[in-house]
Coordinates of C-alpha atoms in Angstrom, one line a residue:
M1 CA 143.1 144.3 106.8
I2 CA 140.4 146.9 106.4
I3 CA 140.7 146.7 102.6
A4 CA 140.6 142.9 102.7
V5 CA 137.5 142.8 105.0
A6 CA 135.7 145.4 102.9
A7 CA 136.6 143.7 99.6
F8 CA 135.6 140.3 101.0
L9 CA 132.2 141.6 102.1
V10 CA 131.6 143.2 98.7
A11 CA 132.7 140.1 96.8
I12 CA 130.6 137.7 98.9
G13 CA 127.6 140.0 98.8
I14 CA 127.8 140.2 95.0
L15 CA 128.3 136.5 94.4
V16 CA 125.7 135.3 96.9
A17 CA 123.2 137.8 95.5
V18 CA 123.9 136.5 91.9
H19 CA 123.7 132.8 93.0
E20 CA 120.5 133.1 94.9
W21 CA 118.9 135.3 92.2
G22 CA 119.4 132.4 89.8
H23 CA 117.2 130.2 92.1
Y24 CA 114.8 133.0 92.7
I25 CA 114.1 134.0 89.1
V26 CA 113.8 130.5 87.7
A27 CA 111.4 129.6 90.6
R28 CA 109.3 132.6 89.7
L29 CA 109.3 131.7 86.0
L30 CA 108.3 128.1 86.7
G31 CA 105.4 129.1 89.0
V32 CA 106.9 128.1 92.3
G33 CA 106.3 130.5 95.2
V34 CA 109.2 132.3 96.9
V35 CA 108.8 133.0 100.6
R36 CA 112.1 134.7 101.3
Y37 CA 115.2 135.9 99.4
S38 CA 118.1 136.4 101.9
I39 CA 121.6 137.7 101.6
G40 CA 123.3 136.3 104.7
F41 CA 122.1 134.0 107.5
G42 CA 120.7 134.6 110.9
K43 CA 119.0 137.7 112.3
R44 CA 117.5 140.1 109.8
L45 CA 119.3 143.5 109.6
A46 CA 117.2 145.2 106.9
G47 CA 114.6 144.3 104.3
F48 CA 111.0 144.5 103.2
T49 CA 108.1 142.4 102.1
S50 CA 106.5 142.7 98.6
K51 CA 102.8 143.5 98.9
R52 CA 102.2 142.1 95.4
T53 CA 104.0 138.7 95.8
G54 CA 104.3 138.3 99.6
T55 CA 108.1 137.6 99.1
E56 CA 110.3 138.8 101.9
Y57 CA 113.7 140.4 100.8
Q58 CA 116.3 140.7 103.5
I59 CA 119.9 141.2 104.5
A60 CA 121.0 139.1 107.5
A61 CA 123.7 139.3 110.0
L62 CA 126.1 136.5 108.9
P63 CA 127.5 137.5 105.5
L64 CA 128.9 134.1 104.6
G65 CA 126.1 132.9 102.2
G66 CA 122.5 133.3 101.6
Y67 CA 119.4 131.4 100.6
V68 CA 116.0 131.4 98.8
K69 CA 113.2 129.9 100.9
L70 CA 110.6 128.4 98.6
L71 CA 107.0 127.6 99.3
D72 CA 107.0 123.9 100.3
E73 CA 104.5 121.8 102.3
N74 CA 107.4 119.8 103.8
D75 CA 108.6 122.9 105.6
A76 CA 105.4 124.5 106.8
P77 CA 101.6 124.3 106.1
V78 CA 100.5 125.9 102.8
A79 CA 97.1 127.5 102.1
D80 CA 94.9 125.5 99.7
K81 CA 95.0 128.3 97.1
D82 CA 98.8 128.3 97.2
K83 CA 99.4 124.6 97.0
P84 CA 99.7 124.5 93.2
R85 CA 102.8 126.8 93.7
A86 CA 104.5 124.6 96.3
M87 CA 108.0 123.3 95.4
N88 CA 107.1 119.7 96.5
R89 CA 104.3 119.6 93.9
A90 CA 106.4 120.8 91.0
H91 CA 107.6 118.2 88.5
P92 CA 111.1 116.8 89.4
L93 CA 112.6 118.3 86.2
R94 CA 111.3 121.8 87.2
R95 CA 112.8 121.4 90.6
I96 CA 116.1 120.4 89.0
A97 CA 116.0 123.5 86.8
I98 CA 115.4 125.7 89.9
V99 CA 118.3 124.2 91.9
A100 CA 120.7 124.2 88.9
A101 CA 119.9 127.8 88.2
G102 CA 122.1 129.0 91.1
P103 CA 125.4 127.5 89.8
G104 CA 124.2 128.2 86.2
I105 CA 124.0 132.0 86.9
N106 CA 127.4 131.9 88.5
F107 CA 128.9 130.5 85.3
L108 CA 127.1 133.2 83.3
F109 CA 128.4 135.8 85.8
A110 CA 132.0 134.5 85.3
I111 CA 131.6 134.7 81.5
A112 CA 130.3 138.3 81.7
A113 CA 133.1 139.3 84.1
Y114 CA 135.9 137.8 81.9
W115 CA 134.3 139.5 78.9
L116 CA 134.5 142.9 80.7
V117 CA 138.1 142.2 81.7
L118 CA 139.1 141.3 78.2
I119 CA 137.7 144.4 76.6
I120 CA 139.1 146.7 79.2
G121 CA 142.5 144.9 79.1
V122 CA 143.9 142.4 81.5
G123 CA 147.5 142.8 82.6
G124 CA 150.0 140.1 83.1
I125 CA 153.7 139.1 83.0
Q126 CA 155.2 138.1 79.7
P127 CA 156.1 134.4 79.5
I128 CA 159.8 135.0 79.5
V129 CA 161.8 132.4 81.4
G130 CA 164.6 133.0 83.9
A131 CA 167.6 130.8 84.1
P132 CA 166.3 127.3 84.8
S133 CA 167.4 125.6 88.0
P134 CA 170.4 123.3 87.5
N135 CA 169.5 119.6 86.8
S136 CA 165.9 120.6 86.3
L137 CA 163.6 119.3 83.6
A138 CA 163.7 122.8 81.9
A139 CA 167.5 122.7 81.9
E140 CA 167.4 119.2 80.4
A141 CA 165.1 120.5 77.6
N142 CA 167.8 123.2 76.8
I143 CA 165.5 126.1 77.9
Q144 CA 167.6 129.1 78.5
A145 CA 167.3 132.4 80.4
H146 CA 165.4 135.1 78.3
D147 CA 163.6 132.5 76.2
R148 CA 160.0 133.5 75.5
V149 CA 157.4 130.8 75.4
V150 CA 155.0 131.6 72.5
A151 CA 153.1 128.4 72.4
V152 CA 152.4 125.1 74.2
D153 CA 151.5 122.2 71.8
G154 CA 150.8 124.7 69.1
Q155 CA 148.4 126.8 71.3
S156 CA 149.6 130.4 71.7
V157 CA 150.6 131.7 75.1
D158 CA 150.6 135.4 75.9
S159 CA 151.3 135.6 79.7
W160 CA 153.0 133.7 82.4
R161 CA 149.6 132.8 84.0
G162 CA 148.5 131.3 80.7
L163 CA 151.7 129.2 80.5
K164 CA 151.2 128.0 84.1
L165 CA 147.6 126.9 83.4
K166 CA 148.5 125.0 80.2
L167 CA 151.3 123.1 82.0
I168 CA 149.1 122.4 85.0
D169 CA 146.5 121.0 82.5
H170 CA 149.2 118.7 81.1
A171 CA 150.2 117.5 84.6
L172 CA 146.6 116.7 85.6
D173 CA 146.0 114.9 82.3
N174 CA 149.1 112.7 83.0
D175 CA 150.6 113.7 79.7
N176 CA 154.2 112.6 79.3
S177 CA 155.4 115.7 77.5
A178 CA 154.6 119.2 76.3
V179 CA 156.1 120.8 73.2
L180 CA 157.1 124.4 73.9
T181 CA 157.7 126.8 71.0
L182 CA 160.3 129.3 72.1
Q183 CA 161.5 132.7 70.8
R184 CA 165.1 133.3 71.4
E185 CA 166.9 136.6 70.9
G186 CA 163.8 138.2 69.6
Q187 CA 163.7 136.3 66.3
T188 CA 164.7 132.7 66.2
R189 CA 161.9 130.2 67.0
H190 CA 162.4 126.6 67.8
S191 CA 160.6 123.9 69.7
T192 CA 161.7 121.8 72.6
T193 CA 160.0 118.9 74.5
L194 CA 159.5 119.2 78.2
N195 CA 159.4 115.8 79.9
L196 CA 156.4 115.6 82.2
A197 CA 156.5 111.8 82.8
H198 CA 157.3 112.1 86.5
V199 CA 156.3 115.6 87.5
P200 CA 153.9 116.0 90.5
D201 CA 150.2 116.9 89.7
D202 CA 150.2 119.3 92.6
P203 CA 150.6 122.9 91.3
E204 CA 152.5 123.9 94.4
Q205 CA 155.3 121.5 93.5
L206 CA 155.1 121.3 89.7
F207 CA 157.1 124.4 88.8
D208 CA 159.8 123.6 91.3
K209 CA 160.3 120.3 89.6
L210 CA 160.2 121.8 86.2
G211 CA 162.7 124.5 87.2
L212 CA 160.7 127.3 85.5
A213 CA 160.3 130.8 86.9
P214 CA 159.7 134.2 85.3
Y215 CA 162.7 136.2 84.2
Q216 CA 163.5 139.0 86.6
P217 CA 165.1 142.0 84.8
P218 CA 168.0 143.6 86.7
A219 CA 166.5 145.7 89.5
T220 CA 168.0 146.6 92.9
P221 CA 166.2 144.8 95.7
I222 CA 164.5 147.2 98.0
V223 CA 163.6 146.4 101.6
D224 CA 159.8 146.7 101.8
H225 CA 159.4 145.4 105.4
V226 CA 161.6 144.2 108.2
V227 CA 160.3 141.3 110.3
D228 CA 160.5 142.0 114.1
D229 CA 163.2 140.1 116.0
S230 CA 164.8 138.9 112.7
P231 CA 168.5 139.0 111.7
A232 CA 167.7 142.1 109.5
A233 CA 166.2 143.9 112.5
A234 CA 169.2 143.1 114.7
G235 CA 171.5 144.3 111.9
G236 CA 169.8 147.7 111.6
L237 CA 168.2 147.3 108.1
Q238 CA 165.2 149.6 107.5
S239 CA 162.3 149.8 105.1
G240 CA 163.5 151.6 101.9
D241 CA 167.1 150.3 102.1
R242 CA 168.4 149.4 98.6
I243 CA 170.5 146.2 98.9
K244 CA 173.5 146.3 96.5
A245 CA 175.6 143.3 97.6
L246 CA 175.8 140.5 100.1
A247 CA 179.1 138.9 101.3
G248 CA 180.9 140.8 98.5
Q249 CA 178.6 139.4 95.9
A250 CA 176.6 142.0 93.8
V251 CA 172.9 141.4 93.7
D252 CA 170.8 142.8 90.9
S253 CA 167.4 141.2 91.5
P254 CA 165.3 139.8 94.4
K255 CA 165.9 136.3 93.2
A256 CA 169.7 136.8 93.3
L257 CA 169.4 138.2 96.8
V258 CA 167.3 135.3 98.0
Q259 CA 169.7 132.7 96.5
A260 CA 172.7 134.5 98.2
I261 CA 171.0 134.5 101.6
R262 CA 169.7 130.9 101.4
A263 CA 173.3 129.6 100.5
R264 CA 174.7 131.0 103.8
P265 CA 172.7 129.7 106.8
G266 CA 174.2 130.9 110.2
Q267 CA 177.0 132.9 108.5
T268 CA 177.9 136.5 109.3
V269 CA 177.9 138.4 106.1
A270 CA 178.5 142.0 105.0
V271 CA 175.4 143.6 103.6
K272 CA 176.0 146.6 101.4
F273 CA 173.0 148.9 100.9
E274 CA 172.0 152.5 100.0
R275 CA 170.0 154.7 102.4
S276 CA 169.1 158.3 101.8
N277 CA 171.8 158.6 99.0
R278 CA 174.5 157.1 101.4
T279 CA 176.2 153.8 100.9
L280 CA 176.4 151.8 104.1
T281 CA 177.7 148.3 105.1
R282 CA 176.6 146.2 108.0
D283 CA 177.7 142.8 109.2
I284 CA 174.6 140.7 109.9
K285 CA 174.5 137.1 111.2
L286 CA 172.0 135.2 109.1
G287 CA 169.5 132.9 110.7
R288 CA 168.7 129.3 109.9
Q289 CA 165.5 127.7 108.9
T290 CA 164.5 124.3 107.5
A291 CA 164.3 124.2 103.7
E292 CA 160.9 123.8 102.1
Q293 CA 159.6 120.6 100.5
G294 CA 161.3 118.5 103.2
G295 CA 164.8 119.5 102.4
S296 CA 167.6 117.8 104.4
S297 CA 169.7 120.9 105.0
D298 CA 169.0 124.3 106.5
V299 CA 168.9 127.6 104.5
G300 CA 169.9 131.1 105.4
H301 CA 167.2 133.6 106.7
L302 CA 167.4 137.4 106.8
G303 CA 163.8 138.4 107.7
V304 CA 162.8 141.0 105.1
A305 CA 160.1 141.4 102.5
I306 CA 161.7 142.5 99.3
G307 CA 160.3 144.7 96.5
V308 CA 161.7 146.6 93.5
D309 CA 161.0 149.9 91.7
A310 CA 157.8 149.4 89.6
S311 CA 159.6 151.0 86.6
A312 CA 162.2 148.2 86.6
L313 CA 159.4 145.6 85.9
E314 CA 157.7 147.5 83.1
T315 CA 159.5 145.6 80.4
M316 CA 157.9 142.4 81.7
Q317 CA 154.4 143.7 81.6
T318 CA 151.9 142.7 78.9
T319 CA 148.2 143.6 78.4
R320 CA 145.7 141.5 76.6
R321 CA 142.8 143.5 75.1
M322 CA 140.1 142.3 72.7
S323 CA 137.1 143.8 70.8
P324 CA 133.7 143.3 72.4
I325 CA 132.7 140.7 69.8
A326 CA 136.0 138.7 69.9
A327 CA 135.9 138.8 73.8
V328 CA 132.7 136.7 73.9
P329 CA 134.1 133.3 72.7
A330 CA 137.3 134.0 74.6
A331 CA 135.4 134.6 77.9
V332 CA 133.3 131.4 77.3
D333 CA 136.5 129.4 76.6
K334 CA 138.3 130.8 79.7
T335 CA 135.3 130.0 81.9
W336 CA 135.1 126.5 80.5
R337 CA 138.8 125.8 80.8
L338 CA 139.1 127.0 84.4
S339 CA 135.9 125.2 85.4
A340 CA 137.3 121.9 84.0
L341 CA 140.6 122.6 85.7
T342 CA 138.8 123.0 89.0
V343 CA 136.9 119.8 88.6
R344 CA 140.1 117.9 87.7
M345 CA 141.9 119.4 90.7
F346 CA 139.1 118.1 93.0
G347 CA 139.3 114.7 91.4
H348 CA 143.1 114.5 91.9
M349 CA 142.6 115.6 95.6
F350 CA 140.3 112.6 96.2
T351 CA 142.9 110.2 94.6
G352 CA 145.7 111.7 96.6
Q353 CA 147.6 113.1 93.6
V354 CA 147.1 116.7 94.6
S355 CA 147.4 118.0 98.2
W356 CA 144.3 119.1 100.1
D357 CA 146.5 122.1 101.1
N358 CA 145.2 123.7 98.0
I359 CA 141.7 124.1 99.6
G360 CA 141.2 127.7 100.8
G361 CA 138.5 129.2 103.0
P362 CA 137.1 132.7 103.9
I363 CA 140.5 134.0 105.2
Q364 CA 142.3 133.2 102.0
I365 CA 139.4 134.6 99.9
A366 CA 139.5 137.8 102.0
D367 CA 143.3 138.1 101.5
Y368 CA 143.0 137.7 97.7
A369 CA 140.0 140.1 97.6
G370 CA 142.0 142.8 99.4
K371 CA 145.0 142.3 97.2
T372 CA 143.1 142.5 94.0
A373 CA 141.0 145.4 95.1
S374 CA 144.2 147.2 96.0
V375 CA 145.6 146.6 92.5
G376 CA 142.5 148.0 90.7
F377 CA 139.1 147.4 89.3
V378 CA 140.1 144.9 86.5
A379 CA 142.0 142.7 88.9
F380 CA 139.1 142.7 91.3
V381 CA 136.6 141.8 88.6
D382 CA 138.9 139.0 87.4
F383 CA 139.0 137.7 91.0
L384 CA 135.2 137.8 91.2
A385 CA 135.0 135.7 88.0
L386 CA 137.3 133.1 89.4
I387 CA 135.4 132.8 92.7
S388 CA 132.1 132.8 90.9
L389 CA 133.0 129.7 88.8
S390 CA 134.6 128.0 91.8
L391 CA 131.3 128.6 93.7
A392 CA 129.4 127.1 90.8
V393 CA 131.6 124.0 90.7
I394 CA 131.5 123.4 94.5
N395 CA 127.7 123.8 94.6
L396 CA 127.4 121.1 91.9
L397 CA 129.3 118.6 94.0
P398 CA 127.0 115.6 94.8
I399 CA 126.8 116.5 98.5
P400 CA 123.2 116.4 99.8
V401 CA 123.2 119.8 101.4
L402 CA 124.5 121.5 98.2
D403 CA 122.7 122.1 94.9
G404 CA 124.3 119.0 93.4
G405 CA 122.9 116.8 96.2
H406 CA 119.4 118.2 95.6
I407 CA 119.7 117.5 91.9
L408 CA 120.6 113.9 92.7
Y409 CA 117.5 113.6 94.9
Y410 CA 115.2 114.9 92.2
L411 CA 116.8 112.8 89.5
A412 CA 116.2 109.7 91.7
E413 CA 112.6 110.7 92.3
W414 CA 112.1 111.2 88.6
I415 CA 113.6 107.8 87.7
I416 CA 111.8 105.7 90.4
G417 CA 108.6 107.7 90.2
R418 CA 108.4 108.6 93.9
P419 CA 110.5 110.6 96.5
L420 CA 113.2 108.8 98.5
G421 CA 112.1 107.5 101.8
E422 CA 112.4 109.8 104.8
A423 CA 114.9 107.5 106.6
T424 CA 117.1 107.4 103.5
Q425 CA 116.9 111.2 103.1
A426 CA 117.8 111.7 106.7
L427 CA 120.8 109.4 106.6
V428 CA 122.1 110.9 103.4
Q429 CA 121.6 114.4 104.8
R430 CA 123.6 113.6 107.9
V431 CA 126.5 112.2 105.7
G432 CA 126.3 115.3 103.5
V433 CA 126.4 117.7 106.5
G434 CA 129.4 115.8 107.9
A435 CA 131.3 115.9 104.6
L436 CA 130.6 119.7 104.3
M437 CA 131.7 120.4 107.8
A438 CA 134.9 118.4 107.3
L439 CA 135.6 120.5 104.1
M440 CA 135.0 123.7 106.0
V441 CA 137.2 122.7 108.9
L442 CA 140.0 121.8 106.4
A443 CA 139.6 125.1 104.6
F444 CA 139.9 127.1 107.9
Y445 CA 142.9 124.9 109.0
N446 CA 144.7 125.6 105.7
D447 CA 143.9 129.4 106.0
I448 CA 145.3 129.5 109.6
T449 CA 148.3 127.5 108.6
R450 CA 149.1 130.0 105.8
L451 CA 148.7 132.9 108.2
L452 CA 151.2 131.3 110.6
G453 CA 153.6 130.8 107.7

């Protein structure tokens, strides 16, 4: 939790500073006065005022955002000598440039972060497929365990994450099929068509429907954590136990163990495991819990978090590394593709094709920040890039209190030749605040629901 909170504060601090610096620097370049540059909201904790420009720079108590306060006659009286620098007197196109600079600098930050990640080397899991689920679309396409996906529709794939993004793209675009180029037994290449005509757009359900999952090399499941008051705790399992068999059935991977447990709800099974170089067996009565995705039958429940020796997974690891020059277009392309994917996801949420459960808030961001920071510098920078472009896309939504809403105001003013009426602005502002509050409540609700399992 300490790592998560610290990483969250660092991430938010960096991204807010970058976003607000975009507004700040373009305002300065276009001759608009800046009254205050603030990281955080509320009471000032630290800061100073520039004697040359009169701009106040501060860090405030609530670290969930920030703002740049511009010189504006609509907010407070402005001295006659400073009126030419007031935001309200700037041409609408200049105001649009100042407002758009925040999201714009977030996109540039994402490109720079992805560039850095690519030249250092980004790790991932090789796109090698485990045994497809029976009667799944992958099984119908004759995809087999150990097949390596090398391309989707002729575009190369070098990691499991890349494969997922390409198939999600297909689902959101309502494509009926995707042609996968497979490598089998290290040499033979052949193509197969994956039927996507009736798959859900929602990424949470897509891969269950496809029946695709990464191949898990043989590796003894190791108990990482035992849940309090669970069947595992009652049966005496402990952290570090290496599970060898369940109900007389050998298990050589976490997936095999999970499948064996889920198939035996409420049964008493013999669990064979190693502890301190001793082989032990305990009879444990498995619990019952409702199957996910609205399943009609219960599944078995043991109550442990499972891991494996890191060395057992080394064969599945891959690293993508590029030269500084080659990484530039690759970083731009990745930022563009992920931004477009984010926009399409929002669009499908509004049409009901993708669940609003995919929206995350500060708790989820803090969780991911802590996990990536624990993994290492490259993972954390990759996370910063993703959040930066998400922040850019969200701020460009046409909601009045966001940058996208202000851009719409100024566009309307430029087109009709005068500002919108005060009553119209007040009404639209209230609607925008309501929409933003609803989005925030939904994000917190989803975060809390995930925490409660």
